[in-house]
Coordinates of C-alpha atoms and ligand atoms in Angstrom, one line a residue:
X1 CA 27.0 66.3 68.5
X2 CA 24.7 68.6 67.0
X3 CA 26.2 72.5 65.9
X4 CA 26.3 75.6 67.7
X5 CA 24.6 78.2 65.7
X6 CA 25.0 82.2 65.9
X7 CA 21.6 83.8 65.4
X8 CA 22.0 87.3 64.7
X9 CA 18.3 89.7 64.1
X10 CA 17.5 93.2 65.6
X11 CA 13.7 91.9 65.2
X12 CA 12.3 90.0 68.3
X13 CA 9.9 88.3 66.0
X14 CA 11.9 87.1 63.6
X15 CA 14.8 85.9 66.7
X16 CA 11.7 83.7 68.0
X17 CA 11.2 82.1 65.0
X18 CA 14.4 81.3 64.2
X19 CA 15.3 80.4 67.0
X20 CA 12.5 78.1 67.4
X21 CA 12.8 76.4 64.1
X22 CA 16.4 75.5 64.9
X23 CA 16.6 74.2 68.7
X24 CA 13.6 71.9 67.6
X25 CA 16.2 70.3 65.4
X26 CA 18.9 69.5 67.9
X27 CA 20.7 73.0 67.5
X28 CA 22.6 74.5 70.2
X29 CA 21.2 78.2 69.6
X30 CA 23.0 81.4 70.3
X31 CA 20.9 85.1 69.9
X32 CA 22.4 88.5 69.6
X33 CA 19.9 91.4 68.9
X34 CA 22.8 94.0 67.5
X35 CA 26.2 93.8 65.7
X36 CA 28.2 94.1 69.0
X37 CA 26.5 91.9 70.7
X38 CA 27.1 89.6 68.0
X39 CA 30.7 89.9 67.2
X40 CA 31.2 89.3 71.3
X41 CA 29.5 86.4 71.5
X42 CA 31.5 85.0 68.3
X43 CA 34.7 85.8 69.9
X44 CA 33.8 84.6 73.5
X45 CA 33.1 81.2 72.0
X46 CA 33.0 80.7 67.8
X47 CA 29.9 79.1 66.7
X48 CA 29.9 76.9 64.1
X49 CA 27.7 78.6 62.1
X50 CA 26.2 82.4 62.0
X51 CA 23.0 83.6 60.7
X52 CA 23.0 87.3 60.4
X53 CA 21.1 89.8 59.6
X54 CA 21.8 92.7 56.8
X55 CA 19.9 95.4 58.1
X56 CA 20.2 96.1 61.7
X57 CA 20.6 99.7 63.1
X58 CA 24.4 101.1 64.1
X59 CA 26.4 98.2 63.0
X60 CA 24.5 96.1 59.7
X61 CA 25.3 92.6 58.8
X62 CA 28.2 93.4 56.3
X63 CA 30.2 95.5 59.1
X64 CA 30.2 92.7 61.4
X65 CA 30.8 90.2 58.5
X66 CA 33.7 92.1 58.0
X67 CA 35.3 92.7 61.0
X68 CA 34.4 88.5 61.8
X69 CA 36.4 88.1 58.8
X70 CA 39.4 89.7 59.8
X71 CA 39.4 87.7 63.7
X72 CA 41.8 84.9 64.0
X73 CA 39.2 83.1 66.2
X74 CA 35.8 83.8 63.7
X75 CA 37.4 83.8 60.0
X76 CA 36.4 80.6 58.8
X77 CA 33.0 80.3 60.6
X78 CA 29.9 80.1 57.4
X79 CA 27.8 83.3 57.7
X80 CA 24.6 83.1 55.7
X81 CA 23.1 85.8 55.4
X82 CA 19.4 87.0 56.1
X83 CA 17.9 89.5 53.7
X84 CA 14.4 91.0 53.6
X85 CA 12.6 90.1 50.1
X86 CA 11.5 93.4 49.4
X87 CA 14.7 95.7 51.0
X88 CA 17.2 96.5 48.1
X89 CA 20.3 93.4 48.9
X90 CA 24.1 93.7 47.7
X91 CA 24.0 90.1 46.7
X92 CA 27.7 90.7 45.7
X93 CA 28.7 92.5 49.0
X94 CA 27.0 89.6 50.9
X95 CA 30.0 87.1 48.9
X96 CA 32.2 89.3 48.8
X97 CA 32.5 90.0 52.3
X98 CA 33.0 86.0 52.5
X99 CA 29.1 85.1 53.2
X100 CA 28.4 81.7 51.7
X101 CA 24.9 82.0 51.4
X102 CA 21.5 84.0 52.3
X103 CA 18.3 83.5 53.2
X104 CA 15.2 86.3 52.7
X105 CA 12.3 86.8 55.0
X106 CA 9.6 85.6 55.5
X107 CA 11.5 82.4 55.9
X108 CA 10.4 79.1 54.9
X109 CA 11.5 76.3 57.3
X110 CA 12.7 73.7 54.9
X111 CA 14.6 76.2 53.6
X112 CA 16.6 77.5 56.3
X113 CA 17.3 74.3 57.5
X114 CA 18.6 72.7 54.4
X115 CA 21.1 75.9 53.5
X116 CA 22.4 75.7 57.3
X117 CA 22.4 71.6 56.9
X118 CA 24.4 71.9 53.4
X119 CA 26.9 74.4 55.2
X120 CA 27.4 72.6 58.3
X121 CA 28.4 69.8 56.0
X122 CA 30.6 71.8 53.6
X123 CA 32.5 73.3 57.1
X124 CA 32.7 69.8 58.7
X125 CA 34.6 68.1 55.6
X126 CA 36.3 71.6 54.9
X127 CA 38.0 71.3 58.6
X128 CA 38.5 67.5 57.9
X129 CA 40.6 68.0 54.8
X130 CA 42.4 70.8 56.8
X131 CA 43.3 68.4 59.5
X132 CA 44.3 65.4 56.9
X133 CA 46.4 68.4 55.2
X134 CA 47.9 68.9 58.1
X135 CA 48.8 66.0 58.9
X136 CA 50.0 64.7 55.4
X137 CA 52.6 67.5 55.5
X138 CA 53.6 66.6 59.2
X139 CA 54.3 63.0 58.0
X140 CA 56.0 64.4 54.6
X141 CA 58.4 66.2 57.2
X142 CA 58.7 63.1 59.2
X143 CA 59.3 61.6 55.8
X144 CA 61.9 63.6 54.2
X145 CA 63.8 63.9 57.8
X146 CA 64.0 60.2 58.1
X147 CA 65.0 59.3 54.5
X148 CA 67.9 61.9 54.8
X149 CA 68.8 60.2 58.4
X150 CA 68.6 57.1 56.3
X151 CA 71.0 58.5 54.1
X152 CA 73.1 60.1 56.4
X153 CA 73.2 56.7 58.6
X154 CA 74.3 54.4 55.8
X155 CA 77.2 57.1 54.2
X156 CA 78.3 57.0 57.9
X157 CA 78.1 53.4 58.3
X158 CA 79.6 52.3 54.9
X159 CA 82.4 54.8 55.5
X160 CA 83.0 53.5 58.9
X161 CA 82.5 49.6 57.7
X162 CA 85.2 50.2 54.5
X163 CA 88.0 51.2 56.2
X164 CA 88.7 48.3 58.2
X165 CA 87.4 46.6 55.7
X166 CA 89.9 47.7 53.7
X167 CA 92.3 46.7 56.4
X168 CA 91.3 43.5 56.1
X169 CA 91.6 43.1 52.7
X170 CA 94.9 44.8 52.3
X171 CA 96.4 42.3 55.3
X172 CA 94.9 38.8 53.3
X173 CA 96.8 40.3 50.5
X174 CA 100.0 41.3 51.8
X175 CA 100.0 37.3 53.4
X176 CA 98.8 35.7 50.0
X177 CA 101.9 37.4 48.1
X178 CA 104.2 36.2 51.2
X179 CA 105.0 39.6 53.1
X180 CA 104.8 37.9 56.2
X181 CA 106.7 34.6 55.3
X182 CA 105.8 31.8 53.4
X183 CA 101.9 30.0 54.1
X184 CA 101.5 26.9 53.2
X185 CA 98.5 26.1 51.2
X186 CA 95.7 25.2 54.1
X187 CA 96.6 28.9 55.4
X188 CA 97.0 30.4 51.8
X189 CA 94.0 28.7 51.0
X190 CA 91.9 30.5 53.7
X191 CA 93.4 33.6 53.4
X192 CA 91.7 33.7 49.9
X193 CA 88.6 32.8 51.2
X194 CA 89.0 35.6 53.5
X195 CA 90.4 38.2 50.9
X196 CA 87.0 36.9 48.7
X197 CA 84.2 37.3 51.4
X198 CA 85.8 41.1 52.5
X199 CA 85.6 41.9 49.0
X200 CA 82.0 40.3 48.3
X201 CA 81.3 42.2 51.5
X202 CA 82.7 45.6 50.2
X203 CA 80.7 45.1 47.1
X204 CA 77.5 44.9 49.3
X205 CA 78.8 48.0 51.0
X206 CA 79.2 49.8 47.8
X207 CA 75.8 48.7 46.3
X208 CA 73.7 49.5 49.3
X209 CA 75.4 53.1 49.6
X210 CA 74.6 53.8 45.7
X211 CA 71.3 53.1 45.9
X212 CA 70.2 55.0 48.8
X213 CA 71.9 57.5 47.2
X214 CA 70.0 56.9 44.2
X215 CA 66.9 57.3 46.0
X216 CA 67.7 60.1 48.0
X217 CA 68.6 61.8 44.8
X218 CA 71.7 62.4 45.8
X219 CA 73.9 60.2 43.0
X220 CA 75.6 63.0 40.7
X221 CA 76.4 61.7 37.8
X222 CA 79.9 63.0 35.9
X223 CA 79.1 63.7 32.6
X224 CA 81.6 63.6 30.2
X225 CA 82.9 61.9 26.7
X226 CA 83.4 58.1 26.7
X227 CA 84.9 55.8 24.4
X228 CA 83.7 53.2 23.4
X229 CA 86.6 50.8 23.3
X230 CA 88.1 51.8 26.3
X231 CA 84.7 51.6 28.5
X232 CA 84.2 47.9 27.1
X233 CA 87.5 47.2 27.1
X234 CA 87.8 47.6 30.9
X235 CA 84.6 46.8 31.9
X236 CA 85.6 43.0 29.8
X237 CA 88.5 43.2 31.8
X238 CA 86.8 42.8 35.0
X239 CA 85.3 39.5 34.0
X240 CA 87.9 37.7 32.1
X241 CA 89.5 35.8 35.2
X242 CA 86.2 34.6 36.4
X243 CA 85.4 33.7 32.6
X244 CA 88.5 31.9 32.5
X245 CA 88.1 29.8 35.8
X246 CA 84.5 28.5 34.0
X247 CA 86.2 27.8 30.4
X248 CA 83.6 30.6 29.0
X249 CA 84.5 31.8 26.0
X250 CA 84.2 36.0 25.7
X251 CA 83.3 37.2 22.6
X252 CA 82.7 41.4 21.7
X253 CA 81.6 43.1 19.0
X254 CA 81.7 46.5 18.3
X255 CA 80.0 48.9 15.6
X256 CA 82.8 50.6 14.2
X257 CA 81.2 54.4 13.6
X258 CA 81.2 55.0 16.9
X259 CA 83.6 56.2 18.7
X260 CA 82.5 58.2 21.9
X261 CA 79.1 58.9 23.6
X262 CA 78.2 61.0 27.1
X263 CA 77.7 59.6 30.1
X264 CA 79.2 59.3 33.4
X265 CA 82.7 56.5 32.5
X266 CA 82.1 55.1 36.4
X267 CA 78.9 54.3 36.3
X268 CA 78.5 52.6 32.8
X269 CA 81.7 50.4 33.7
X270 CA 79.8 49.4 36.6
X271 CA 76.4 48.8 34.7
X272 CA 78.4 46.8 31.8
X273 CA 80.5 44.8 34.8
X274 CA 76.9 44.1 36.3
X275 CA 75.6 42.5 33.2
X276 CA 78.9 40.6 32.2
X277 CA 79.2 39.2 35.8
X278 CA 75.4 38.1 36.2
X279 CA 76.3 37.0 32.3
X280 CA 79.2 35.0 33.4
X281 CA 77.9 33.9 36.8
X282 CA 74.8 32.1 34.9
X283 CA 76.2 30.5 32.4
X284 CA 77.4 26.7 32.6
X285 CA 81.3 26.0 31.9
X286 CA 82.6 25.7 28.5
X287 CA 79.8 28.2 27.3
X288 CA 79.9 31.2 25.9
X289 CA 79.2 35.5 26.6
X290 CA 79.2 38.5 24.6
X291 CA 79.1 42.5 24.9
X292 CA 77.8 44.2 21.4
X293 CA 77.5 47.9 20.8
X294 CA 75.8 49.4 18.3
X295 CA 74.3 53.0 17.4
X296 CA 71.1 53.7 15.8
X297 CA 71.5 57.4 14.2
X298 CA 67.8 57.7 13.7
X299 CA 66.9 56.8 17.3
X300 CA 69.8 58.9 18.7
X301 CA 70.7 55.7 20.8
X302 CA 73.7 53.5 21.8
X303 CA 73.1 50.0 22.3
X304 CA 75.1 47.9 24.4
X305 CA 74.1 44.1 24.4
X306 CA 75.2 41.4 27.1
X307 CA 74.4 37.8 26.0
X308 CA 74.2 34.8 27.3
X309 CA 74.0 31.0 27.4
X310 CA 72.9 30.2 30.2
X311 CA 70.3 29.2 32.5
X312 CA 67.7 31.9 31.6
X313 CA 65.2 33.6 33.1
X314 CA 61.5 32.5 33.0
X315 CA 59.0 35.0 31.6
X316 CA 56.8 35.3 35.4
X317 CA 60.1 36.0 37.3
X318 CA 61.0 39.6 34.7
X319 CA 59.3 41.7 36.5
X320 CA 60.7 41.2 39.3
X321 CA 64.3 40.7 38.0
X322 CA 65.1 45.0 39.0
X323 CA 63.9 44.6 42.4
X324 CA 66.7 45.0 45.0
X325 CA 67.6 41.8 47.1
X326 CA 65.3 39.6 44.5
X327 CA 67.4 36.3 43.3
X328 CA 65.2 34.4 41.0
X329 CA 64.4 30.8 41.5
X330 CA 67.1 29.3 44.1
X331 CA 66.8 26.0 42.8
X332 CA 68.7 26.9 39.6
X333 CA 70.8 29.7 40.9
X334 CA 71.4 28.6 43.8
X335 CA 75.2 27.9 43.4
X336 CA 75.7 31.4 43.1
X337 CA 76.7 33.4 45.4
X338 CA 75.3 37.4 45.6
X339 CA 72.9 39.8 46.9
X340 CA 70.3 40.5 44.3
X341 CA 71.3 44.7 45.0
X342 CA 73.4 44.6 41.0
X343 CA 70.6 44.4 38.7
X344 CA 68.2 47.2 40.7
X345 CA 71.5 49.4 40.6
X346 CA 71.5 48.8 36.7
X347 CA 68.6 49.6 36.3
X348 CA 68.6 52.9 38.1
X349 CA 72.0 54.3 36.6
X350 CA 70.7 53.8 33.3
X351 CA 67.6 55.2 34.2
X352 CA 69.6 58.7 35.6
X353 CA 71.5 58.4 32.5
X354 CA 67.8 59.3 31.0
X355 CA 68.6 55.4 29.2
X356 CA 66.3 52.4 29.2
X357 CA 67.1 48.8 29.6
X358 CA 65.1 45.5 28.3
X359 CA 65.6 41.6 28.5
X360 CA 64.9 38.8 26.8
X361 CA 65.5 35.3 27.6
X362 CA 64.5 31.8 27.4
X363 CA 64.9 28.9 30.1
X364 CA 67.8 27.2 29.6
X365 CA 68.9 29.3 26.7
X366 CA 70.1 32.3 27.5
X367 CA 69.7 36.2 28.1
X368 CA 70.0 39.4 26.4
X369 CA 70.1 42.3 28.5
X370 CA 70.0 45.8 26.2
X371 CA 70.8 48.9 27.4
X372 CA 70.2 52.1 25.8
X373 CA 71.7 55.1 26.6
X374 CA 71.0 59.1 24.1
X375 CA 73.4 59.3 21.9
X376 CA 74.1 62.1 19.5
X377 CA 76.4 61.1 16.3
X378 CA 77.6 64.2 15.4
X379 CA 77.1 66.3 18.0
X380 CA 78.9 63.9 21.0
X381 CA 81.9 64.6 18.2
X382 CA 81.3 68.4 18.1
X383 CA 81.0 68.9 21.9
X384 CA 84.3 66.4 22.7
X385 CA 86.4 69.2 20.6
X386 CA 84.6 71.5 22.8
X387 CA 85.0 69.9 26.3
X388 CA 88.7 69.6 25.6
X389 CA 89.0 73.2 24.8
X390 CA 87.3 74.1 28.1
X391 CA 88.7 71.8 29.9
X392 CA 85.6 70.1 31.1
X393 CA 86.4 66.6 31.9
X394 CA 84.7 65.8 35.0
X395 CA 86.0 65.5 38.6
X396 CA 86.2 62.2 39.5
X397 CA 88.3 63.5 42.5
X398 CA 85.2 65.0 44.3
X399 CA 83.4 61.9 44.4
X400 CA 82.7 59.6 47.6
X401 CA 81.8 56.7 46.8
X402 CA 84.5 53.7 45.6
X403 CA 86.0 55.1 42.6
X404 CA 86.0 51.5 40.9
X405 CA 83.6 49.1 39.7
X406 CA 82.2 46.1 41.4
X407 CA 84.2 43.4 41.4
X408 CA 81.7 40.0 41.0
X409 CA 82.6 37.5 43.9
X410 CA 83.3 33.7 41.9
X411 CA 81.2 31.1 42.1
X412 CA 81.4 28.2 44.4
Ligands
LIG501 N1 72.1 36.7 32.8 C1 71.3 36.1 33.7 N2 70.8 34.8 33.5 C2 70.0 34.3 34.3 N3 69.5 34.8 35.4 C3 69.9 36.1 35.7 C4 70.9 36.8 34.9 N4 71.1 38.0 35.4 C5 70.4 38.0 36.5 N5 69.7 36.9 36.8 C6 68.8 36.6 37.9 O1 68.4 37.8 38.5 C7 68.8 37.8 39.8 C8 69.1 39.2 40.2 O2 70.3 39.6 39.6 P1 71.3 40.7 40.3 O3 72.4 41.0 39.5 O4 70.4 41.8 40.8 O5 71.7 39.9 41.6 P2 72.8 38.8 41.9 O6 73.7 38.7 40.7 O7 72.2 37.6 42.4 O8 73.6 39.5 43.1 P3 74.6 40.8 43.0 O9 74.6 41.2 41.5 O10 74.1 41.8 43.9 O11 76.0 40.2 43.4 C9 69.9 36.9 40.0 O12 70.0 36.4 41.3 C10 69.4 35.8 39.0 O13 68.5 34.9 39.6
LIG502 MG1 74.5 40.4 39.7

């Protein structure tokens, strides 16, 4: 549809021959012969474009410029301008008043036409971006309201789903160590089996919960000093019976200057018990797994190290290994059981720990996953003296989410 145009001239002539010029293109064609007049027609029904005049008798262009300009309904409509060559013209009025152009008598067709053409075009893509604006923020709203109902819906739900959960688990317990009376070993037998899927299930839970909090940026970690020993000491803990069942030998090595390093104790237990249960979980029987930790001074880093010697992982799957929900090729992991949720939570603590993580591996070889968190050798010392003076020690009561570290479900 072609634009409504505003034509504004005191001069009957010069109306005409505007007027002319335009509606032979298509125009829709408005005419005012004074500053009232004008402004009137404007509000009645915007235009999409105004020419004006500068120099009309009682109220000149710039006046009704003005007063256009401070109208809800006529702000953002183009005015060019229309000047007389010879007549003295406030080029920086005309802009500064919000004009976006002029044009000087006698006109020249081609002239006119391409100025009102250009400005037509600037307005239509100006209201365009205004609209996809618009709507861009509408859907960020939408956005940011449904990831925090997202949120809010899986806090609920994991809440509501652990505590009978919790029930369950508790009751397959209380039978297995004979509460209720002796079982014999069918029924002992499937109470484990039960007591194992409610706990692979609370794991799942657990997972899901920290990584939409994760992603709703709403994970706090507790900052505070670690050891060393003790972190890797219970994190190895985690794994040993499942290490046992397989015959895989745990070996851990540890670089002896260091002692402590910040970070939140929770979450690097459960980013160490990831890596040692994936570790343990993909490596044949009779094998073997390690944890090393190391500090590199220079680099300001702490290295910890699971290894493998297992089943690697071929070089085109990597990249998708931090993915939630991805288990690599089923044919050779297939035996295990999981969810493909530990390695993308990995990958994010370490990440909010302001750490990095790598891999390397080779098919039916082994892995080495490396994390590295900041690490300051002196001043983690310093600032232990200094958080035991104040007192600062984290509040691991506050939290809300399972105040223990996954526990890997055994293989079949
Ligand atoms: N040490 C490893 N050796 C070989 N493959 C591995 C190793 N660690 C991870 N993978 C591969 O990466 C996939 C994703 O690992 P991730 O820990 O995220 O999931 P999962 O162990 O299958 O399940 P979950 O940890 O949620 O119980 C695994 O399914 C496996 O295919
Ligand atoms: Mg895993």
């Amino acid at each position: 549809m072609k634009a409504n145009i505003l034509v504004v001239d005191d001069t009957p002539d010069n109306l005409r021959l505007l007027i002319d010029m335009l509606a032979k293109q298509g125009y829709k064609i408005r005419a005012a012969s004074n500053g009232r007049h004008a402004l009137k027609t404007a509000q009645a029904n915007p235009p999409d474009l105004i020419l004006l005049d500068i120099k009309m008798p009682g109220m000149d262009g710039f006046e009704v410029c003005e007063q256009l300009k401070t109208d809800e309904r006529t702000r953002d409509i183009p005015v060019i301008f229309i000047s007389a060559l010879d007549g003295v013209f406030d080029k920086v009025r005309a802009f500064s008043l919000g004009g976006v152009d002029y044009i000087t008598k006698p006109f020249q067709a081609e002239e006119v036409l391409a100025r009102v053409e250009t400005h037509l075009g600037l307005q239509r893509l100006q209201k365009e971006l205004e609209e996809k604006n618009a709507e861009l923020s509408q859907l960020n709203v939408e956005l940011v309201r449904a990831s925090r109902h997202k949120d809010e819906f899986l806090a609920n739900m994991s809440h509501e789903l652990r505590n009978p959960l919790n029930v369950v688990l508790g009751m397959s317990e209380a039978l297995q160590d004979g509460v209720y009376g002796e079982l014999n070993d069918r029924v002992l037998n499937s109470v484990h089996r039960i007591e194992e899927s409610g706990r692979h299930l609370l794991q799942l839970i657990t997972d899901i919960l920290d990584l939409s909090k994760i992603g709703a940026g709403k994970l706090e970690l507790v900052i505070a000093p670690v050891s060393v020993k003790l972190v890797c000491e219970a994190s190895l803990m985690f794994i040993k019976q499942l290490a046992h069942k397989k015959r895989i030998k745990v070996v851990s090595t540890c670089d002896q200057n260091i002692t402590t390093f910040h970070a939140d104790e929770l979450r690097i237990k459960q980013v160490l018990v990831n890596l040692l249960s994936n570790a343990v979980k993909f490596t044949p029987e009779g094998k073997t797994v390690g944890l090393e930790v190391d500090g590199n001074p220079e680099q300001q880093v702490i290295n910890f190290t699971v290894w493998d010697t297992g089943i690697g992982i071929a070089k085109e799957d990597m990249e998708r290994l931090f993915q939630p929900f991805e288990q690599l090729d089923r044919t050779r992991s297939q035996h295990h059981e999981g969810t493909g949720l530990g390695l993308s939570l990995v990958y994010r603590l370490v990440e909010l720990h302001g750490g990095s993580i790598s891999v390397e591996s080779e098919v039916d070889k082994g892995s080495r996953f490396t994390v590295s968190l900041p690490w300051k050798e002196s001043g983690d010392r310093e600032r232990k003296e200094e958080d035991r003076e104040t007192g600062r020690w984290g509040d691991r009561e506050s939290r809300d989410s399972t105040p223990h570290p996954p526990i890997s479900p055994s293989p079949q």
